[in-house]
mmCIF file of C-alpha atoms in Angstrom:
data_model
loop_
_atom_site.group_PDB
_atom_site.id
_atom_site.type_symbol
_atom_site.label_atom_id
_atom_site.label_comp_id
_atom_site.label_asym_id
_atom_site.label_seq_id
_atom_site.Cartn_x
_atom_site.Cartn_y
_atom_site.Cartn_z
ATOM 1 C CA MET F 1 -149.260 10.799 72.429
ATOM 2 C CA PRO F 2 -150.446 10.156 68.709
ATOM 3 C CA VAL F 3 -152.887 12.466 66.767
ATOM 4 C CA SER F 4 -153.660 9.994 64.337
ATOM 5 C CA ALA F 5 -153.982 6.398 64.517
ATOM 6 C CA SER F 6 -154.923 3.269 61.882
ATOM 7 C CA ILE F 7 -157.058 0.635 63.539
ATOM 8 C CA GLU F 8 -157.834 -2.593 61.601
ATOM 9 C CA PRO F 9 -161.398 -3.747 61.589
ATOM 10 C CA THR F 10 -159.904 -7.096 59.431
ATOM 11 C CA THR F 11 -157.656 -8.620 57.284
ATOM 12 C CA SER F 12 -160.533 -10.666 55.479
ATOM 13 C CA CYS F 13 -161.192 -9.645 52.189
ATOM 14 C CA ASN F 14 -163.750 -10.291 49.205
ATOM 15 C CA LEU F 15 -161.255 -9.864 46.367
ATOM 16 C CA ARG F 16 -157.753 -10.992 45.357
ATOM 17 C CA CYS F 17 -155.691 -8.177 44.350
ATOM 18 C CA PRO F 18 -152.418 -9.150 43.095
ATOM 19 C CA GLN F 19 -150.342 -6.524 45.271
ATOM 20 C CA CYS F 20 -152.229 -6.968 48.503
ATOM 21 C CA PRO F 21 -151.104 -9.223 51.266
ATOM 22 C CA SER F 22 -154.871 -9.723 52.115
ATOM 23 C CA GLY F 23 -155.490 -10.625 48.533
ATOM 24 C CA LEU F 24 -153.034 -13.037 48.112
ATOM 25 C CA ARG F 25 -153.889 -14.648 51.375
ATOM 26 C CA SER F 26 -150.085 -14.141 52.055
ATOM 27 C CA PHE F 27 -150.114 -13.067 55.599
ATOM 28 C CA SER F 28 -147.741 -14.931 58.008
ATOM 29 C CA ARG F 29 -150.329 -13.028 60.809
ATOM 30 C CA PRO F 30 -153.453 -14.629 61.547
ATOM 31 C CA THR F 31 -156.678 -13.433 60.167
ATOM 32 C CA GLY F 32 -159.337 -11.916 61.863
ATOM 33 C CA MET F 33 -161.746 -9.899 63.262
ATOM 34 C CA LEU F 34 -161.290 -6.521 65.575
ATOM 35 C CA GLN F 35 -163.662 -7.088 68.530
ATOM 36 C CA MET F 36 -165.772 -4.018 69.896
ATOM 37 C CA ASP F 37 -164.329 -4.257 73.493
ATOM 38 C CA MET F 38 -160.782 -4.108 72.339
ATOM 39 C CA PHE F 39 -161.784 -1.215 70.062
ATOM 40 C CA ARG F 40 -163.550 0.910 72.808
ATOM 41 C CA ASP F 41 -160.682 0.022 75.569
ATOM 42 C CA THR F 42 -158.030 1.485 72.762
ATOM 43 C CA ILE F 43 -160.165 4.697 71.485
ATOM 44 C CA ASP F 44 -160.504 5.384 75.341
ATOM 45 C CA GLN F 45 -156.852 5.612 75.736
ATOM 46 C CA LEU F 46 -156.388 7.241 72.575
ATOM 47 C CA ALA F 47 -159.224 9.904 72.857
ATOM 48 C CA PRO F 48 -157.533 12.748 74.664
ATOM 49 C CA THR F 49 -155.322 13.704 71.900
ATOM 50 C CA LEU F 50 -156.682 11.731 68.907
ATOM 51 C CA THR F 51 -157.999 13.617 66.178
ATOM 52 C CA TYR F 52 -157.939 11.717 63.031
ATOM 53 C CA LEU F 53 -158.774 7.807 62.787
ATOM 54 C CA ILE F 54 -158.531 5.633 59.757
ATOM 55 C CA LEU F 55 -160.391 2.477 60.074
ATOM 56 C CA TYR F 56 -158.432 0.662 57.562
ATOM 57 C CA PHE F 57 -154.979 -1.135 57.388
ATOM 58 C CA GLN F 58 -155.305 -4.572 55.385
ATOM 59 C CA GLY F 59 -158.841 -6.209 54.367
ATOM 60 C CA GLU F 60 -162.060 -4.697 53.682
ATOM 61 C CA PRO F 61 -163.488 -3.094 56.610
ATOM 62 C CA TYR F 62 -167.342 -3.743 55.935
ATOM 63 C CA LEU F 63 -166.835 -7.443 56.049
ATOM 64 C CA ASN F 64 -166.514 -6.718 60.099
ATOM 65 C CA PRO F 65 -170.227 -6.687 61.307
ATOM 66 C CA ASP F 66 -169.301 -3.785 63.890
ATOM 67 C CA PHE F 67 -167.500 -1.769 61.350
ATOM 68 C CA LEU F 68 -169.819 1.132 61.616
ATOM 69 C CA GLY F 69 -170.638 0.582 65.416
ATOM 70 C CA PHE F 70 -166.681 1.373 65.521
ATOM 71 C CA VAL F 71 -167.199 4.589 63.415
ATOM 72 C CA ASN F 72 -170.026 5.692 65.661
ATOM 73 C CA TYR F 73 -168.388 5.033 69.139
ATOM 74 C CA ALA F 74 -165.282 7.308 67.489
ATOM 75 C CA HIS F 75 -167.944 9.835 66.198
ATOM 76 C CA GLN F 76 -169.357 10.165 69.730
ATOM 77 C CA LYS F 77 -165.745 11.081 70.880
ATOM 78 C CA ASN F 78 -165.489 13.907 68.283
ATOM 79 C CA ILE F 79 -162.857 11.816 66.621
ATOM 80 C CA TYR F 80 -162.532 12.468 62.615
ATOM 81 C CA THR F 81 -163.139 8.872 61.001
ATOM 82 C CA ALA F 82 -161.945 7.902 57.349
ATOM 83 C CA THR F 83 -161.908 4.449 55.832
ATOM 84 C CA SER F 84 -161.042 3.067 52.386
ATOM 85 C CA SER F 85 -163.206 0.340 51.017
ATOM 86 C CA ASN F 86 -163.856 -1.546 47.865
ATOM 87 C CA ALA F 87 -167.511 -1.188 48.085
ATOM 88 C CA HIS F 88 -168.753 -4.304 47.476
ATOM 89 C CA HIS F 89 -171.101 -4.761 50.316
ATOM 90 C CA ILE F 90 -172.795 -1.456 50.789
ATOM 91 C CA SER F 91 -176.258 -2.239 50.170
ATOM 92 C CA GLU F 92 -178.874 0.643 50.255
ATOM 93 C CA LYS F 93 -179.313 -0.484 53.974
ATOM 94 C CA MET F 94 -175.864 -0.326 54.845
ATOM 95 C CA ALA F 95 -175.519 3.165 52.815
ATOM 96 C CA GLU F 96 -178.409 4.598 54.955
ATOM 97 C CA GLU F 97 -176.557 3.029 58.343
ATOM 98 C CA THR F 98 -173.369 4.642 57.017
ATOM 99 C CA VAL F 99 -174.309 7.776 56.748
ATOM 100 C CA LYS F 100 -176.191 7.871 60.092
ATOM 101 C CA SER F 101 -173.100 6.536 61.515
ATOM 102 C CA GLY F 102 -171.048 9.764 61.321
ATOM 103 C CA LEU F 103 -168.233 8.694 59.079
ATOM 104 C CA ASP F 104 -166.370 11.667 57.872
ATOM 105 C CA ARG F 105 -164.478 10.172 54.753
ATOM 106 C CA LEU F 106 -165.038 7.397 52.535
ATOM 107 C CA ILE F 107 -162.595 6.377 50.201
ATOM 108 C CA ILE F 108 -163.719 4.004 47.449
ATOM 109 C CA SER F 109 -161.298 2.230 45.029
ATOM 110 C CA ILE F 110 -162.373 2.338 41.171
ATOM 111 C CA ASP F 111 -159.700 1.405 39.113
ATOM 112 C CA GLY F 112 -161.217 0.848 35.721
ATOM 113 C CA VAL F 113 -164.014 2.436 34.133
ATOM 114 C CA THR F 114 -164.803 -0.996 31.990
ATOM 115 C CA GLN F 115 -165.659 -4.235 33.953
ATOM 116 C CA ASP F 116 -162.343 -5.688 31.896
ATOM 117 C CA THR F 117 -160.162 -3.218 33.225
ATOM 118 C CA TYR F 118 -161.529 -3.114 36.657
ATOM 119 C CA LYS F 119 -161.122 -6.815 37.263
ATOM 120 C CA GLU F 120 -157.741 -6.833 35.770
ATOM 121 C CA TYR F 121 -156.380 -5.750 39.393
ATOM 122 C CA ARG F 122 -159.628 -5.985 41.529
ATOM 123 C CA VAL F 123 -159.670 -9.761 40.963
ATOM 124 C CA GLY F 124 -163.075 -11.210 41.577
ATOM 125 C CA GLY F 125 -164.435 -7.682 41.890
ATOM 126 C CA SER F 126 -167.475 -6.063 39.987
ATOM 127 C CA LEU F 127 -167.537 -2.548 38.842
ATOM 128 C CA ASP F 128 -171.409 -2.298 38.704
ATOM 129 C CA LYS F 129 -171.655 -3.088 41.973
ATOM 130 C CA VAL F 130 -169.135 -0.130 42.959
ATOM 131 C CA LEU F 131 -171.003 1.928 41.334
ATOM 132 C CA GLN F 132 -174.398 0.698 42.838
ATOM 133 C CA SER F 133 -173.034 1.298 46.011
ATOM 134 C CA THR F 134 -171.941 4.937 45.430
ATOM 135 C CA GLN F 135 -175.144 5.488 44.027
ATOM 136 C CA ASN F 136 -176.822 4.239 47.064
ATOM 137 C CA LEU F 137 -174.489 6.330 49.206
ATOM 138 C CA LEU F 138 -175.304 9.655 47.349
ATOM 139 C CA GLN F 139 -178.867 8.738 47.410
ATOM 140 C CA TRP F 140 -179.110 8.571 51.078
ATOM 141 C CA LYS F 141 -176.705 11.299 51.968
ATOM 142 C CA LYS F 142 -179.424 13.360 50.056
ATOM 143 C CA LYS F 143 -182.187 12.096 51.414
ATOM 144 C CA LEU F 144 -180.578 12.691 55.184
ATOM 145 C CA LYS F 145 -179.335 15.974 54.059
ATOM 146 C CA SER F 146 -175.978 15.141 55.328
ATOM 147 C CA LYS F 147 -172.656 16.520 54.283
ATOM 148 C CA THR F 148 -170.796 13.277 55.121
ATOM 149 C CA PRO F 149 -169.270 10.762 54.378
ATOM 150 C CA HIS F 150 -167.279 12.766 51.934
ATOM 151 C CA ILE F 151 -166.919 10.253 49.287
ATOM 152 C CA ILE F 152 -163.498 9.975 47.144
ATOM 153 C CA TRP F 153 -163.239 7.772 44.289
ATOM 154 C CA GLN F 154 -159.894 6.719 44.019
ATOM 155 C CA PHE F 155 -157.702 5.720 40.845
ATOM 156 C CA ILE F 156 -154.798 3.448 41.350
ATOM 157 C CA VAL F 157 -153.055 3.829 38.115
ATOM 158 C CA PHE F 158 -151.185 0.673 36.130
ATOM 159 C CA LYS F 159 -150.006 0.334 32.724
ATOM 160 C CA HIS F 160 -153.386 -1.349 32.223
ATOM 161 C CA ASN F 161 -156.034 0.952 33.267
ATOM 162 C CA GLU F 162 -153.462 4.491 32.488
ATOM 163 C CA HIS F 163 -155.692 4.960 29.269
ATOM 164 C CA GLN F 164 -158.695 5.515 31.241
ATOM 165 C CA ILE F 165 -157.553 8.434 33.577
ATOM 166 C CA PRO F 166 -159.698 11.019 31.330
ATOM 167 C CA ALA F 167 -162.406 8.595 31.513
ATOM 168 C CA PHE F 168 -162.341 8.287 35.218
ATOM 169 C CA LYS F 169 -162.454 11.903 35.815
ATOM 170 C CA ASP F 170 -165.642 12.153 33.506
ATOM 171 C CA LEU F 171 -167.701 9.496 35.150
ATOM 172 C CA ALA F 172 -166.629 10.988 38.454
ATOM 173 C CA LYS F 173 -168.377 13.948 37.536
ATOM 174 C CA THR F 174 -171.237 12.159 36.307
ATOM 175 C CA TYR F 175 -171.894 10.185 39.376
ATOM 176 C CA GLY F 176 -171.221 13.143 41.268
ATOM 177 C CA VAL F 177 -169.332 12.022 44.026
ATOM 178 C CA ASP F 178 -167.428 14.746 46.205
ATOM 179 C CA ASP F 179 -163.956 14.229 45.197
ATOM 180 C CA TRP F 180 -161.480 11.843 42.838
ATOM 181 C CA ALA F 181 -157.943 11.114 43.099
ATOM 182 C CA ILE F 182 -155.270 9.459 41.322
ATOM 183 C CA LYS F 183 -152.823 7.532 43.238
ATOM 184 C CA THR F 184 -149.601 5.653 42.361
ATOM 185 C CA ALA F 185 -148.888 2.216 42.844
ATOM 186 C CA GLN F 186 -147.023 0.470 45.469
ATOM 187 C CA VAL F 187 -145.373 -2.518 43.117
ATOM 188 C CA TYR F 188 -143.266 -5.419 44.632
ATOM 189 C CA ASP F 189 -140.321 -6.465 42.988
ATOM 190 C CA TYR F 190 -140.097 -3.526 40.866
ATOM 191 C CA GLU F 191 -136.328 -3.257 40.615
ATOM 192 C CA ASN F 192 -136.220 -5.597 37.395
ATOM 193 C CA GLY F 193 -139.460 -4.427 36.077
ATOM 194 C CA ASN F 194 -143.112 -5.022 36.602
ATOM 195 C CA ASP F 195 -145.797 -5.183 34.160
ATOM 196 C CA LEU F 196 -147.931 -3.115 36.472
ATOM 197 C CA ILE F 197 -145.729 0.060 36.339
ATOM 198 C CA PRO F 198 -147.391 2.316 33.706
ATOM 199 C CA ASP F 199 -145.597 3.661 30.852
ATOM 200 C CA ASP F 200 -146.355 7.390 31.931
ATOM 201 C CA GLY F 201 -143.572 8.491 34.340
ATOM 202 C CA ARG F 202 -146.020 11.247 36.301
ATOM 203 C CA TYR F 203 -147.992 8.080 37.405
ATOM 204 C CA SER F 204 -145.181 6.056 38.710
ATOM 205 C CA ARG F 205 -143.425 5.676 42.151
ATOM 206 C CA TYR F 206 -140.644 4.022 40.183
ATOM 207 C CA GLU F 207 -138.043 5.602 37.608
ATOM 208 C CA GLU F 208 -135.950 3.373 34.907
ATOM 209 C CA VAL F 209 -132.287 4.082 35.604
ATOM 210 C CA HIS F 210 -131.188 1.316 32.941
ATOM 211 C CA THR F 211 -132.606 -1.300 30.614
ATOM 212 C CA ASN F 212 -135.411 -2.930 32.684
ATOM 213 C CA GLY F 213 -134.072 -1.410 35.724
ATOM 214 C CA PHE F 214 -136.146 0.625 38.146
ATOM 215 C CA SER F 215 -135.829 2.478 41.424
ATOM 216 C CA LEU F 216 -137.674 4.724 43.786
ATOM 217 C CA LYS F 217 -137.865 8.015 42.653
ATOM 218 C CA ASN F 218 -137.721 9.504 46.107
ATOM 219 C CA LYS F 219 -134.428 9.355 48.250
ATOM 220 C CA MET F 220 -134.402 7.310 51.356
ATOM 221 C CA LEU F 221 -133.868 10.181 54.181
ATOM 222 C CA ASP F 222 -133.195 9.426 57.709
ATOM 223 C CA HIS F 223 -136.191 10.709 59.276
ATOM 224 C CA CYS F 224 -140.010 9.887 59.513
ATOM 225 C CA TRP F 225 -142.848 12.064 60.789
ATOM 226 C CA ARG F 226 -145.163 9.129 61.312
ATOM 227 C CA MET F 227 -142.928 7.581 64.208
ATOM 228 C CA TRP F 228 -144.046 10.864 66.495
ATOM 229 C CA GLN F 229 -147.510 11.484 64.790
ATOM 230 C CA GLY F 230 -149.137 8.256 64.450
ATOM 231 C CA CYS F 231 -149.156 4.568 64.472
ATOM 232 C CA VAL F 232 -151.271 1.605 63.190
ATOM 233 C CA ILE F 233 -153.016 -1.187 65.246
ATOM 234 C CA THR F 234 -153.934 -4.436 64.113
ATOM 235 C CA TRP F 235 -157.506 -6.155 64.789
ATOM 236 C CA ASP F 236 -155.626 -8.300 67.753
ATOM 237 C CA GLY F 237 -154.104 -5.349 69.250
ATOM 238 C CA LYS F 238 -150.645 -5.507 67.826
ATOM 239 C CA VAL F 239 -149.243 -1.865 67.725
ATOM 240 C CA VAL F 240 -146.780 -1.281 64.306
ATOM 241 C CA PRO F 241 -144.968 1.818 63.391
ATOM 242 C CA CYS F 242 -146.839 2.748 59.860
ATOM 243 C CA CYS F 243 -149.453 1.349 57.481
ATOM 244 C CA PHE F 244 -146.105 -0.310 55.256
ATOM 245 C CA ASP F 245 -145.550 -2.883 57.980
ATOM 246 C CA LYS F 246 -148.250 -4.894 56.287
ATOM 247 C CA ASP F 247 -147.239 -8.204 58.003
ATOM 248 C CA ALA F 248 -146.833 -6.635 61.556
ATOM 249 C CA GLU F 249 -143.282 -7.827 61.472
ATOM 250 C CA PHE F 250 -142.160 -4.751 63.716
ATOM 251 C CA ARG F 251 -144.118 -5.253 66.850
ATOM 252 C CA MET F 252 -143.798 -2.188 69.257
ATOM 253 C CA GLY F 253 -146.523 -4.123 72.015
ATOM 254 C CA ASN F 254 -149.874 -5.591 72.085
ATOM 255 C CA LEU F 255 -152.880 -3.980 73.724
ATOM 256 C CA GLU F 256 -154.273 -7.160 74.991
ATOM 257 C CA SER F 257 -151.138 -7.357 77.635
ATOM 258 C CA GLN F 258 -150.129 -3.423 77.997
ATOM 259 C CA SER F 259 -151.256 -0.074 77.905
ATOM 260 C CA PHE F 260 -150.862 2.121 75.274
ATOM 261 C CA VAL F 261 -148.968 4.662 76.450
ATOM 262 C CA LYS F 262 -146.594 2.033 77.851
ATOM 263 C CA ILE F 263 -146.080 0.993 74.731
ATOM 264 C CA TRP F 264 -145.966 4.498 72.966
ATOM 265 C CA LYS F 265 -143.062 5.588 75.101
ATOM 266 C CA GLY F 266 -141.617 2.155 75.846
ATOM 267 C CA GLU F 267 -138.403 0.753 75.038
ATOM 268 C CA ALA F 268 -139.216 -1.055 71.921
ATOM 269 C CA TYR F 269 -140.528 2.162 70.115
ATOM 270 C CA LYS F 270 -137.388 4.461 71.392
ATOM 271 C CA ASN F 271 -134.888 1.772 69.478
ATOM 272 C CA PHE F 272 -136.898 1.798 66.508
ATOM 273 C CA ARG F 273 -137.327 5.339 66.180
ATOM 274 C CA SER F 274 -133.472 5.698 66.665
ATOM 275 C CA LYS F 275 -132.907 3.153 63.668
ATOM 276 C CA ILE F 276 -135.060 5.228 61.715
ATOM 277 C CA LEU F 277 -132.692 8.149 62.478
ATOM 278 C CA GLY F 278 -129.517 5.977 62.063
ATOM 279 C CA GLY F 279 -130.593 4.430 58.562
ATOM 280 C CA ARG F 280 -133.784 3.844 57.008
ATOM 281 C CA LYS F 281 -132.207 1.818 54.334
ATOM 282 C CA ASN F 282 -131.573 -0.783 56.748
ATOM 283 C CA ILE F 283 -135.270 -1.155 57.440
ATOM 284 C CA SER F 284 -137.071 -3.306 55.450
ATOM 285 C CA ILE F 285 -140.546 -1.735 55.677
ATOM 286 C CA CYS F 286 -138.776 1.429 54.481
ATOM 287 C CA GLN F 287 -137.429 0.169 51.287
ATOM 288 C CA ASN F 288 -140.423 0.438 49.130
ATOM 289 C CA CYS F 289 -141.675 3.618 51.161
ATOM 290 C CA THR F 290 -142.146 6.843 48.626
ATOM 291 C CA GLU F 291 -144.016 10.037 48.865
ATOM 292 C CA GLY F 292 -145.517 8.592 45.710
ATOM 293 C CA THR F 293 -148.332 7.188 48.547
ATOM 294 C CA LYS F 294 -149.678 10.542 48.371
ATOM 295 C CA VAL F 295 -152.977 11.361 46.130
ATOM 296 C CA TRP F 296 -152.961 13.620 43.410
ATOM 297 C CA ASP F 297 -154.825 15.066 40.712
#
């Protein structure tokens, strides 16, 4: 059974980020909200082995009105909880409830230190709202004398914002967040170049192999530890192998009609794991997978 899992609160999002299926409204699967009954039933099945729960896949978690209820239920089961947010819906009251919920880790996307740069990718977003949300959370952590959530500002590097990395680090120190991280960007249609790919190769998952031609930096090795360590569960109960399957193309089963253990040990999963070991280059969701997903500083 898995020791970690991602469960999707919703596919809905308030922003229009150009490399995100939620932002582009480009899903072939339905958009919706995870229901509490399904969440509780899923956690009850996973709890004996689950140590780490990511309450995020696609969409903005705080748009689901039950989001902090999910956090609290998992927290009561002694499961470490983490999420990632664009931080546009964390009012002072929501910040208080977030701290009280038991959320362990909160990644906040802040891909620019000026509004003009920030909105270049976070289309429809407001940097002022992100900064105010951060302040709300930090104030309530102090009031409640809480060490959690561990607040991380995350800066995804693109060509248009790479010059602001030093200023981002300074701003993180000024606000006093617990940590900050620099992350490389996953870019679609990278092979012939893309305006989002940074000029500084240290911040890119891709390398130029010839004029206007790019390839992944990492080698496509025929193994993947994620297939035995964790999984992703969509808002409507579909179990998929990893976070690169954003459209739930590779469905191992559905929790609306099957138990998790039957899915995890079922033929679909066995066959998919065999395909991973036999040739990842033939699996579509693996073709833009890279070790560049790691955050670093």
